[in-house]
Amino acid sequence: MLHVGTGYDVHALVTERKLILGGVEIPHSKGLDGHSDADVLMHAICDAILGALGESDIGHFFPNTDPRWRNAPSKLFLQEAARQVTFRGGKIINIDSTLIAQEPKLMRHIPEMKSHLAEALNIHPKQIGIKATTNENLGFIGREEGIAAIAVAGVDLPENY
Ligand code: MG
């Protein structure tokens, strides 16, 4: 049976942090603030997968009050989401996502992001969609105060998962 989940995440842009999106370190004057590596794309995708399972968000699995996850690579979170699917006898069918960032331009990094995500989730890069859009200079994203990501996941689950 097809189960669908959605995910959303946002982190603030600050100086003296690396910008990591989809597991790729992107050269930029600012990076995303957060307890882990603040990879909004991976976080949104995690929540989409967990949502398809009817589970709580990643904060439930990896509390940001736990020092173990300080500066943790978000790949760990994705691997856990994938493990939750496998544990239920399920399979990720596809992921689709959108990064919303005024700057920098992200298009050329998308193939590398896909390969990182595919590896963490143990699926084929073709099963992953990533788009990037600006926010047309509107609001906090338009003012380059933060970057957001939205994602949807399709997961095939057995009837008695
Ligand atoms: Mg987050």
PDB file of N, CA and C in Angstrom, residues 26-107:
ATOM      1  N   ILE A  26      28.481  23.561   0.556  1.00  0.00           N
ATOM      2  CA  ILE A  26      28.350  24.532  -0.536  1.00  0.00           C
ATOM      3  C   ILE A  26      29.059  25.822  -0.154  1.00  0.00           C
ATOM      4  N   PRO A  27      29.995  26.265  -0.988  1.00  0.00           N
ATOM      5  CA  PRO A  27      30.728  27.496  -0.678  1.00  0.00           C
ATOM      6  C   PRO A  27      29.776  28.694  -0.589  1.00  0.00           C
ATOM      7  N   HIS A  28      29.763  29.375   0.567  1.00  0.00           N
ATOM      8  CA  HIS A  28      28.871  30.523   0.760  1.00  0.00           C
ATOM      9  C   HIS A  28      29.378  31.311   1.958  1.00  0.00           C
ATOM     10  N   SER A  29      29.007  32.582   2.041  1.00  0.00           N
ATOM     11  CA  SER A  29      29.479  33.436   3.146  1.00  0.00           C
ATOM     12  C   SER A  29      28.800  33.099   4.470  1.00  0.00           C
ATOM     13  N   LYS A  30      27.645  32.416   4.411  1.00  0.00           N
ATOM     14  CA  LYS A  30      26.911  32.053   5.627  1.00  0.00           C
ATOM     15  C   LYS A  30      26.553  30.572   5.589  1.00  0.00           C
ATOM     16  N   GLY A  31      26.218  30.031   6.767  1.00  0.00           N
ATOM     17  CA  GLY A  31      25.751  28.650   6.839  1.00  0.00           C
ATOM     18  C   GLY A  31      24.522  28.575   7.728  1.00  0.00           C
ATOM     19  N   LEU A  32      23.950  27.395   7.844  1.00  0.00           N
ATOM     20  CA  LEU A  32      22.722  27.260   8.618  1.00  0.00           C
ATOM     21  C   LEU A  32      23.022  26.926  10.075  1.00  0.00           C
ATOM     22  N   ASP A  33      22.305  27.618  10.958  1.00  0.00           N
ATOM     23  CA  ASP A  33      22.478  27.436  12.397  1.00  0.00           C
ATOM     24  C   ASP A  33      21.611  26.274  12.875  1.00  0.00           C
ATOM     25  N   GLY A  34      22.124  25.516  13.830  1.00  0.00           N
ATOM     26  CA  GLY A  34      21.343  24.404  14.368  1.00  0.00           C
ATOM     27  C   GLY A  34      22.202  23.525  15.237  1.00  0.00           C
ATOM     28  N   HIS A  35      21.549  22.584  15.902  1.00  0.00           N
ATOM     29  CA  HIS A  35      22.248  21.690  16.817  1.00  0.00           C
ATOM     30  C   HIS A  35      23.103  20.683  16.038  1.00  0.00           C
ATOM     31  N   SER A  36      22.503  20.111  14.982  1.00  0.00           N
ATOM     32  CA  SER A  36      23.235  19.180  14.114  1.00  0.00           C
ATOM     33  C   SER A  36      23.937  20.007  13.039  1.00  0.00           C
ATOM     34  N   ASP A  37      24.189  19.405  11.874  1.00  0.00           N
ATOM     35  CA  ASP A  37      24.775  20.186  10.782  1.00  0.00           C
ATOM     36  C   ASP A  37      23.735  21.086  10.106  1.00  0.00           C
ATOM     37  N   ALA A  38      22.482  21.014  10.579  1.00  0.00           N
ATOM     38  CA  ALA A  38      21.389  21.905  10.129  1.00  0.00           C
ATOM     39  C   ALA A  38      21.064  21.756   8.640  1.00  0.00           C
ATOM     40  N   ASP A  39      21.190  20.539   8.146  1.00  0.00           N
ATOM     41  CA  ASP A  39      20.906  20.265   6.730  1.00  0.00           C
ATOM     42  C   ASP A  39      19.386  20.213   6.531  1.00  0.00           C
ATOM     43  N   VAL A  40      18.797  21.354   6.162  1.00  0.00           N
ATOM     44  CA  VAL A  40      17.334  21.447   6.053  1.00  0.00           C
ATOM     45  C   VAL A  40      16.744  20.441   5.074  1.00  0.00           C
ATOM     46  N   LEU A  41      17.487  20.177   3.997  1.00  0.00           N
ATOM     47  CA  LEU A  41      16.943  19.260   2.987  1.00  0.00           C
ATOM     48  C   LEU A  41      16.817  17.853   3.570  1.00  0.00           C
ATOM     49  N   MET A  42      17.891  17.388   4.208  1.00  0.00           N
ATOM     50  CA  MET A  42      17.833  16.057   4.819  1.00  0.00           C
ATOM     51  C   MET A  42      16.767  15.995   5.917  1.00  0.00           C
ATOM     52  N   HIS A  43      16.631  17.067   6.684  1.00  0.00           N
ATOM     53  CA  HIS A  43      15.636  17.073   7.767  1.00  0.00           C
ATOM     54  C   HIS A  43      14.214  16.987   7.211  1.00  0.00           C
ATOM     55  N   ALA A  44      13.934  17.758   6.158  1.00  0.00           N
ATOM     56  CA  ALA A  44      12.588  17.730   5.557  1.00  0.00           C
ATOM     57  C   ALA A  44      12.294  16.340   4.989  1.00  0.00           C
ATOM     58  N   ILE A  45      13.302  15.736   4.354  1.00  0.00           N
ATOM     59  CA  ILE A  45      13.116  14.400   3.770  1.00  0.00           C
ATOM     60  C   ILE A  45      12.894  13.358   4.873  1.00  0.00           C
ATOM     61  N   CYS A  46      13.650  13.473   5.960  1.00  0.00           N
ATOM     62  CA  CYS A  46      13.456  12.574   7.111  1.00  0.00           C
ATOM     63  C   CYS A  46      12.015  12.625   7.603  1.00  0.00           C
ATOM     64  N   ASP A  47      11.520  13.847   7.785  1.00  0.00           N
ATOM     65  CA  ASP A  47      10.162  14.008   8.302  1.00  0.00           C
ATOM     66  C   ASP A  47       9.124  13.479   7.313  1.00  0.00           C
ATOM     67  N   ALA A  48       9.392  13.602   6.032  1.00  0.00           N
ATOM     68  CA  ALA A  48       8.466  13.075   5.024  1.00  0.00           C
ATOM     69  C   ALA A  48       8.393  11.547   5.124  1.00  0.00           C
ATOM     70  N   ILE A  49       9.552  10.919   5.256  1.00  0.00           N
ATOM     71  CA  ILE A  49       9.583   9.449   5.360  1.00  0.00           C
ATOM     72  C   ILE A  49       8.901   9.001   6.655  1.00  0.00           C
ATOM     73  N   LEU A  50       9.259   9.654   7.754  1.00  0.00           N
ATOM     74  CA  LEU A  50       8.655   9.291   9.047  1.00  0.00           C
ATOM     75  C   LEU A  50       7.150   9.561   9.024  1.00  0.00           C
ATOM     76  N   GLY A  51       6.743  10.620   8.350  1.00  0.00           N
ATOM     77  CA  GLY A  51       5.321  10.955   8.221  1.00  0.00           C
ATOM     78  C   GLY A  51       4.555   9.868   7.478  1.00  0.00           C
ATOM     79  N   ALA A  52       5.177   9.308   6.449  1.00  0.00           N
ATOM     80  CA  ALA A  52       4.529   8.223   5.689  1.00  0.00           C
ATOM     81  C   ALA A  52       4.297   7.002   6.581  1.00  0.00           C
ATOM     82  N   LEU A  53       5.133   6.868   7.607  1.00  0.00           N
ATOM     83  CA  LEU A  53       4.989   5.736   8.546  1.00  0.00           C
ATOM     84  C   LEU A  53       4.034   6.080   9.684  1.00  0.00           C
ATOM     85  N   GLY A  54       3.550   7.319   9.716  1.00  0.00           N
ATOM     86  CA  GLY A  54       2.696   7.764  10.823  1.00  0.00           C
ATOM     87  C   GLY A  54       3.491   7.998  12.089  1.00  0.00           C
ATOM     88  N   GLU A  55       4.801   8.217  11.926  1.00  0.00           N
ATOM     89  CA  GLU A  55       5.689   8.412  13.082  1.00  0.00           C
ATOM     90  C   GLU A  55       5.850   9.907  13.419  1.00  0.00           C
ATOM     91  N   SER A  56       6.461  10.162  14.571  1.00  0.00           N
ATOM     92  CA  SER A  56       6.780  11.530  14.978  1.00  0.00           C
ATOM     93  C   SER A  56       7.937  12.065  14.131  1.00  0.00           C
ATOM     94  N   ASP A  57       8.242  13.343  14.285  1.00  0.00           N
ATOM     95  CA  ASP A  57       9.316  13.954  13.486  1.00  0.00           C
ATOM     96  C   ASP A  57      10.702  13.547  13.999  1.00  0.00           C
ATOM     97  N   ILE A  58      11.741  13.989  13.280  1.00  0.00           N
ATOM     98  CA  ILE A  58      13.098  13.569  13.653  1.00  0.00           C
ATOM     99  C   ILE A  58      13.521  14.050  15.030  1.00  0.00           C
ATOM    100  N   GLY A  59      12.934  15.161  15.493  1.00  0.00           N
ATOM    101  CA  GLY A  59      13.254  15.658  16.830  1.00  0.00           C
ATOM    102  C   GLY A  59      12.933  14.623  17.908  1.00  0.00           C
ATOM    103  N   HIS A  60      11.964  13.767  17.621  1.00  0.00           N
ATOM    104  CA  HIS A  60      11.572  12.718  18.555  1.00  0.00           C
ATOM    105  C   HIS A  60      12.645  11.621  18.625  1.00  0.00           C
ATOM    106  N   PHE A  61      13.217  11.309  17.456  1.00  0.00           N
ATOM    107  CA  PHE A  61      14.250  10.263  17.398  1.00  0.00           C
ATOM    108  C   PHE A  61      15.619  10.791  17.818  1.00  0.00           C
ATOM    109  N   PHE A  62      15.871  12.065  17.474  1.00  0.00           N
ATOM    110  CA  PHE A  62      17.175  12.673  17.751  1.00  0.00           C
ATOM    111  C   PHE A  62      16.966  14.024  18.437  1.00  0.00           C
ATOM    112  N   PRO A  63      16.640  14.041  19.729  1.00  0.00           N
ATOM    113  CA  PRO A  63      16.349  15.312  20.418  1.00  0.00           C
ATOM    114  C   PRO A  63      17.536  16.283  20.354  1.00  0.00           C
ATOM    115  N   ASN A  64      17.226  17.568  20.111  1.00  0.00           N
ATOM    116  CA  ASN A  64      18.331  18.540  20.019  1.00  0.00           C
ATOM    117  C   ASN A  64      18.857  18.953  21.395  1.00  0.00           C
ATOM    118  N   THR A  65      18.341  18.284  22.436  1.00  0.00           N
ATOM    119  CA  THR A  65      18.884  18.497  23.772  1.00  0.00           C
ATOM    120  C   THR A  65      19.961  17.444  24.082  1.00  0.00           C
ATOM    121  N   ASP A  66      20.127  16.489  23.163  1.00  0.00           N
ATOM    122  CA  ASP A  66      21.077  15.389  23.375  1.00  0.00           C
ATOM    123  C   ASP A  66      22.433  15.759  22.774  1.00  0.00           C
ATOM    124  N   PRO A  67      23.465  15.865  23.634  1.00  0.00           N
ATOM    125  CA  PRO A  67      24.785  16.290  23.120  1.00  0.00           C
ATOM    126  C   PRO A  67      25.363  15.350  22.055  1.00  0.00           C
ATOM    127  N   ARG A  68      24.866  14.104  22.001  1.00  0.00           N
ATOM    128  CA  ARG A  68      25.371  13.163  20.980  1.00  0.00           C
ATOM    129  C   ARG A  68      25.129  13.679  19.560  1.00  0.00           C
ATOM    130  N   TRP A  69      24.088  14.494  19.379  1.00  0.00           N
ATOM    131  CA  TRP A  69      23.716  14.924  18.018  1.00  0.00           C
ATOM    132  C   TRP A  69      24.232  16.329  17.694  1.00  0.00           C
ATOM    133  N   ARG A  70      25.083  16.898  18.602  1.00  0.00           N
ATOM    134  CA  ARG A  70      25.666  18.211  18.309  1.00  0.00           C
ATOM    135  C   ARG A  70      26.590  18.086  17.088  1.00  0.00           C
ATOM    136  N   ASN A  71      26.332  18.935  16.095  1.00  0.00           N
ATOM    137  CA  ASN A  71      27.088  18.935  14.836  1.00  0.00           C
ATOM    138  C   ASN A  71      27.052  17.583  14.104  1.00  0.00           C
ATOM    139  N   ALA A  72      26.084  16.744  14.462  1.00  0.00           N
ATOM    140  CA  ALA A  72      25.982  15.427  13.817  1.00  0.00           C
ATOM    141  C   ALA A  72      25.667  15.585  12.336  1.00  0.00           C
ATOM    142  N   PRO A  73      26.286  14.717  11.500  1.00  0.00           N
ATOM    143  CA  PRO A  73      25.895  14.742  10.085  1.00  0.00           C
ATOM    144  C   PRO A  73      24.461  14.209   9.953  1.00  0.00           C
ATOM    145  N   SER A  74      23.622  14.936   9.253  1.00  0.00           N
ATOM    146  CA  SER A  74      22.208  14.570   9.170  1.00  0.00           C
ATOM    147  C   SER A  74      21.974  13.273   8.414  1.00  0.00           C
ATOM    148  N   LYS A  75      23.027  12.794   7.756  1.00  0.00           N
ATOM    149  CA  LYS A  75      22.974  11.482   7.096  1.00  0.00           C
ATOM    150  C   LYS A  75      22.524  10.399   8.092  1.00  0.00           C
ATOM    151  N   LEU A  76      22.978  10.545   9.345  1.00  0.00           N
ATOM    152  CA  LEU A  76      22.579   9.594  10.399  1.00  0.00           C
ATOM    153  C   LEU A  76      21.058   9.548  10.557  1.00  0.00           C
ATOM    154  N   PHE A  77      20.426  10.731  10.468  1.00  0.00           N
ATOM    155  CA  PHE A  77      18.977  10.820  10.647  1.00  0.00           C
ATOM    156  C   PHE A  77      18.261  10.137   9.483  1.00  0.00           C
ATOM    157  N   LEU A  78      18.804  10.360   8.279  1.00  0.00           N
ATOM    158  CA  LEU A  78      18.201   9.734   7.092  1.00  0.00           C
ATOM    159  C   LEU A  78      18.323   8.220   7.156  1.00  0.00           C
ATOM    160  N   GLN A  79      19.491   7.761   7.589  1.00  0.00           N
ATOM    161  CA  GLN A  79      19.705   6.314   7.704  1.00  0.00           C
ATOM    162  C   GLN A  79      18.718   5.715   8.698  1.00  0.00           C
ATOM    163  N   GLU A  80      18.431   6.446   9.772  1.00  0.00           N
ATOM    164  CA  GLU A  80      17.467   5.959  10.759  1.00  0.00           C
ATOM    165  C   GLU A  80      16.060   5.924  10.163  1.00  0.00           C
ATOM    166  N   ALA A  81      15.697   6.947   9.412  1.00  0.00           N
ATOM    167  CA  ALA A  81      14.370   6.972   8.768  1.00  0.00           C
ATOM    168  C   ALA A  81      14.239   5.766   7.831  1.00  0.00           C
ATOM    169  N   ALA A  82      15.295   5.509   7.050  1.00  0.00           N
ATOM    170  CA  ALA A  82      15.277   4.363   6.117  1.00  0.00           C
ATOM    171  C   ALA A  82      15.178   3.055   6.900  1.00  0.00           C
ATOM    172  N   ARG A  83      15.859   2.993   8.052  1.00  0.00           N
ATOM    173  CA  ARG A  83      15.818   1.791   8.885  1.00  0.00           C
ATOM    174  C   ARG A  83      14.396   1.541   9.407  1.00  0.00           C
ATOM    175  N   GLN A  84      13.704   2.622   9.755  1.00  0.00           N
ATOM    176  CA  GLN A  84      12.319   2.497  10.233  1.00  0.00           C
ATOM    177  C   GLN A  84      11.410   1.920   9.135  1.00  0.00           C
ATOM    178  N   VAL A  85      11.700   2.279   7.883  1.00  0.00           N
ATOM    179  CA  VAL A  85      10.920   1.741   6.751  1.00  0.00           C
ATOM    180  C   VAL A  85      11.198   0.244   6.599  1.00  0.00           C
ATOM    181  N   THR A  86      12.473  -0.106   6.562  1.00  0.00           N
ATOM    182  CA  THR A  86      12.885  -1.509   6.388  1.00  0.00           C
ATOM    183  C   THR A  86      12.351  -2.382   7.518  1.00  0.00           C
ATOM    184  N   PHE A  87      12.426  -1.860   8.726  1.00  0.00           N
ATOM    185  CA  PHE A  87      11.961  -2.565   9.921  1.00  0.00           C
ATOM    186  C   PHE A  87      10.488  -2.977   9.797  1.00  0.00           C
ATOM    187  N   ARG A  88       9.707  -2.140   9.087  1.00  0.00           N
ATOM    188  CA  ARG A  88       8.271  -2.437   8.890  1.00  0.00           C
ATOM    189  C   ARG A  88       8.014  -3.252   7.626  1.00  0.00           C
ATOM    190  N   GLY A  89       9.084  -3.714   6.980  1.00  0.00           N
ATOM    191  CA  GLY A  89       8.927  -4.482   5.744  1.00  0.00           C
ATOM    192  C   GLY A  89       8.524  -3.611   4.568  1.00  0.00           C
ATOM    193  N   GLY A  90       8.825  -2.316   4.653  1.00  0.00           N
ATOM    194  CA  GLY A  90       8.438  -1.387   3.597  1.00  0.00           C
ATOM    195  C   GLY A  90       9.578  -1.022   2.665  1.00  0.00           C
ATOM    196  N   LYS A  91       9.245  -0.207   1.653  1.00  0.00           N
ATOM    197  CA  LYS A  91      10.236   0.265   0.673  1.00  0.00           C
ATOM    198  C   LYS A  91       9.923   1.702   0.293  1.00  0.00           C
ATOM    199  N   ILE A  92      10.971   2.517   0.240  1.00  0.00           N
ATOM    200  CA  ILE A  92      10.777   3.893  -0.234  1.00  0.00           C
ATOM    201  C   ILE A  92      10.574   3.841  -1.744  1.00  0.00           C
ATOM    202  N   ILE A  93       9.471   4.418  -2.214  1.00  0.00           N
ATOM    203  CA  ILE A  93       9.201   4.435  -3.653  1.00  0.00           C
ATOM    204  C   ILE A  93       9.885   5.649  -4.288  1.00  0.00           C
ATOM    205  N   ASN A  94       9.614   6.809  -3.740  1.00  0.00           N
ATOM    206  CA  ASN A  94      10.288   8.015  -4.243  1.00  0.00           C
ATOM    207  C   ASN A  94      10.242   9.137  -3.215  1.00  0.00           C
ATOM    208  N   ILE A  95      11.108  10.089  -3.453  1.00  0.00           N
ATOM    209  CA  ILE A  95      11.187  11.305  -2.641  1.00  0.00           C
ATOM    210  C   ILE A  95      11.115  12.465  -3.615  1.00  0.00           C
ATOM    211  N   ASP A  96      10.368  13.498  -3.284  1.00  0.00           N
ATOM    212  CA  ASP A  96      10.482  14.730  -4.058  1.00  0.00           C
ATOM    213  C   ASP A  96      10.665  15.881  -3.072  1.00  0.00           C
ATOM    214  N   SER A  97      11.410  16.887  -3.475  1.00  0.00           N
ATOM    215  CA  SER A  97      11.728  17.958  -2.533  1.00  0.00           C
ATOM    216  C   SER A  97      12.001  19.269  -3.254  1.00  0.00           C
ATOM    217  N   THR A  98      11.883  20.346  -2.499  1.00  0.00           N
ATOM    218  CA  THR A  98      12.227  21.683  -3.013  1.00  0.00           C
ATOM    219  C   THR A  98      13.018  22.429  -1.949  1.00  0.00           C
ATOM    220  N   LEU A  99      14.144  22.976  -2.360  1.00  0.00           N
ATOM    221  CA  LEU A  99      14.925  23.874  -1.501  1.00  0.00           C
ATOM    222  C   LEU A  99      14.523  25.303  -1.835  1.00  0.00           C
ATOM    223  N   ILE A 100      14.300  26.114  -0.805  1.00  0.00           N
ATOM    224  CA  ILE A 100      13.910  27.501  -1.041  1.00  0.00           C
ATOM    225  C   ILE A 100      14.989  28.390  -0.425  1.00  0.00           C
ATOM    226  N   ALA A 101      15.810  28.962  -1.293  1.00  0.00           N
ATOM    227  CA  ALA A 101      16.948  29.785  -0.858  1.00  0.00           C
ATOM    228  C   ALA A 101      17.113  30.944  -1.827  1.00  0.00           C
ATOM    229  N   GLN A 102      17.275  32.141  -1.283  1.00  0.00           N
ATOM    230  CA  GLN A 102      17.505  33.288  -2.166  1.00  0.00           C
ATOM    231  C   GLN A 102      18.909  33.210  -2.776  1.00  0.00           C
ATOM    232  N   GLU A 103      19.882  32.892  -1.938  1.00  0.00           N
ATOM    233  CA  GLU A 103      21.282  32.730  -2.333  1.00  0.00           C
ATOM    234  C   GLU A 103      21.850  31.573  -1.537  1.00  0.00           C
ATOM    235  N   PRO A 104      22.845  30.849  -1.956  1.00  0.00           N
ATOM    236  CA  PRO A 104      23.459  30.905  -3.286  1.00  0.00           C
ATOM    237  C   PRO A 104      22.637  30.103  -4.302  1.00  0.00           C
ATOM    238  N   LYS A 105      23.086  30.113  -5.529  1.00  0.00           N
ATOM    239  CA  LYS A 105      22.450  29.285  -6.559  1.00  0.00           C
ATOM    240  C   LYS A 105      22.811  27.820  -6.280  1.00  0.00           C
ATOM    241  N   LEU A 106      21.823  26.961  -6.307  1.00  0.00           N
ATOM    242  CA  LEU A 106      22.048  25.577  -5.856  1.00  0.00           C
ATOM    243  C   LEU A 106      22.008  24.539  -6.972  1.00  0.00           C
ATOM    244  N   MET A 107      21.494  24.952  -8.130  1.00  0.00           N
ATOM    245  CA  MET A 107      21.254  24.018  -9.237  1.00  0.00           C
ATOM    246  C   MET A 107      22.420  23.061  -9.505  1.00  0.00           C
TER     247      MET A 107
END
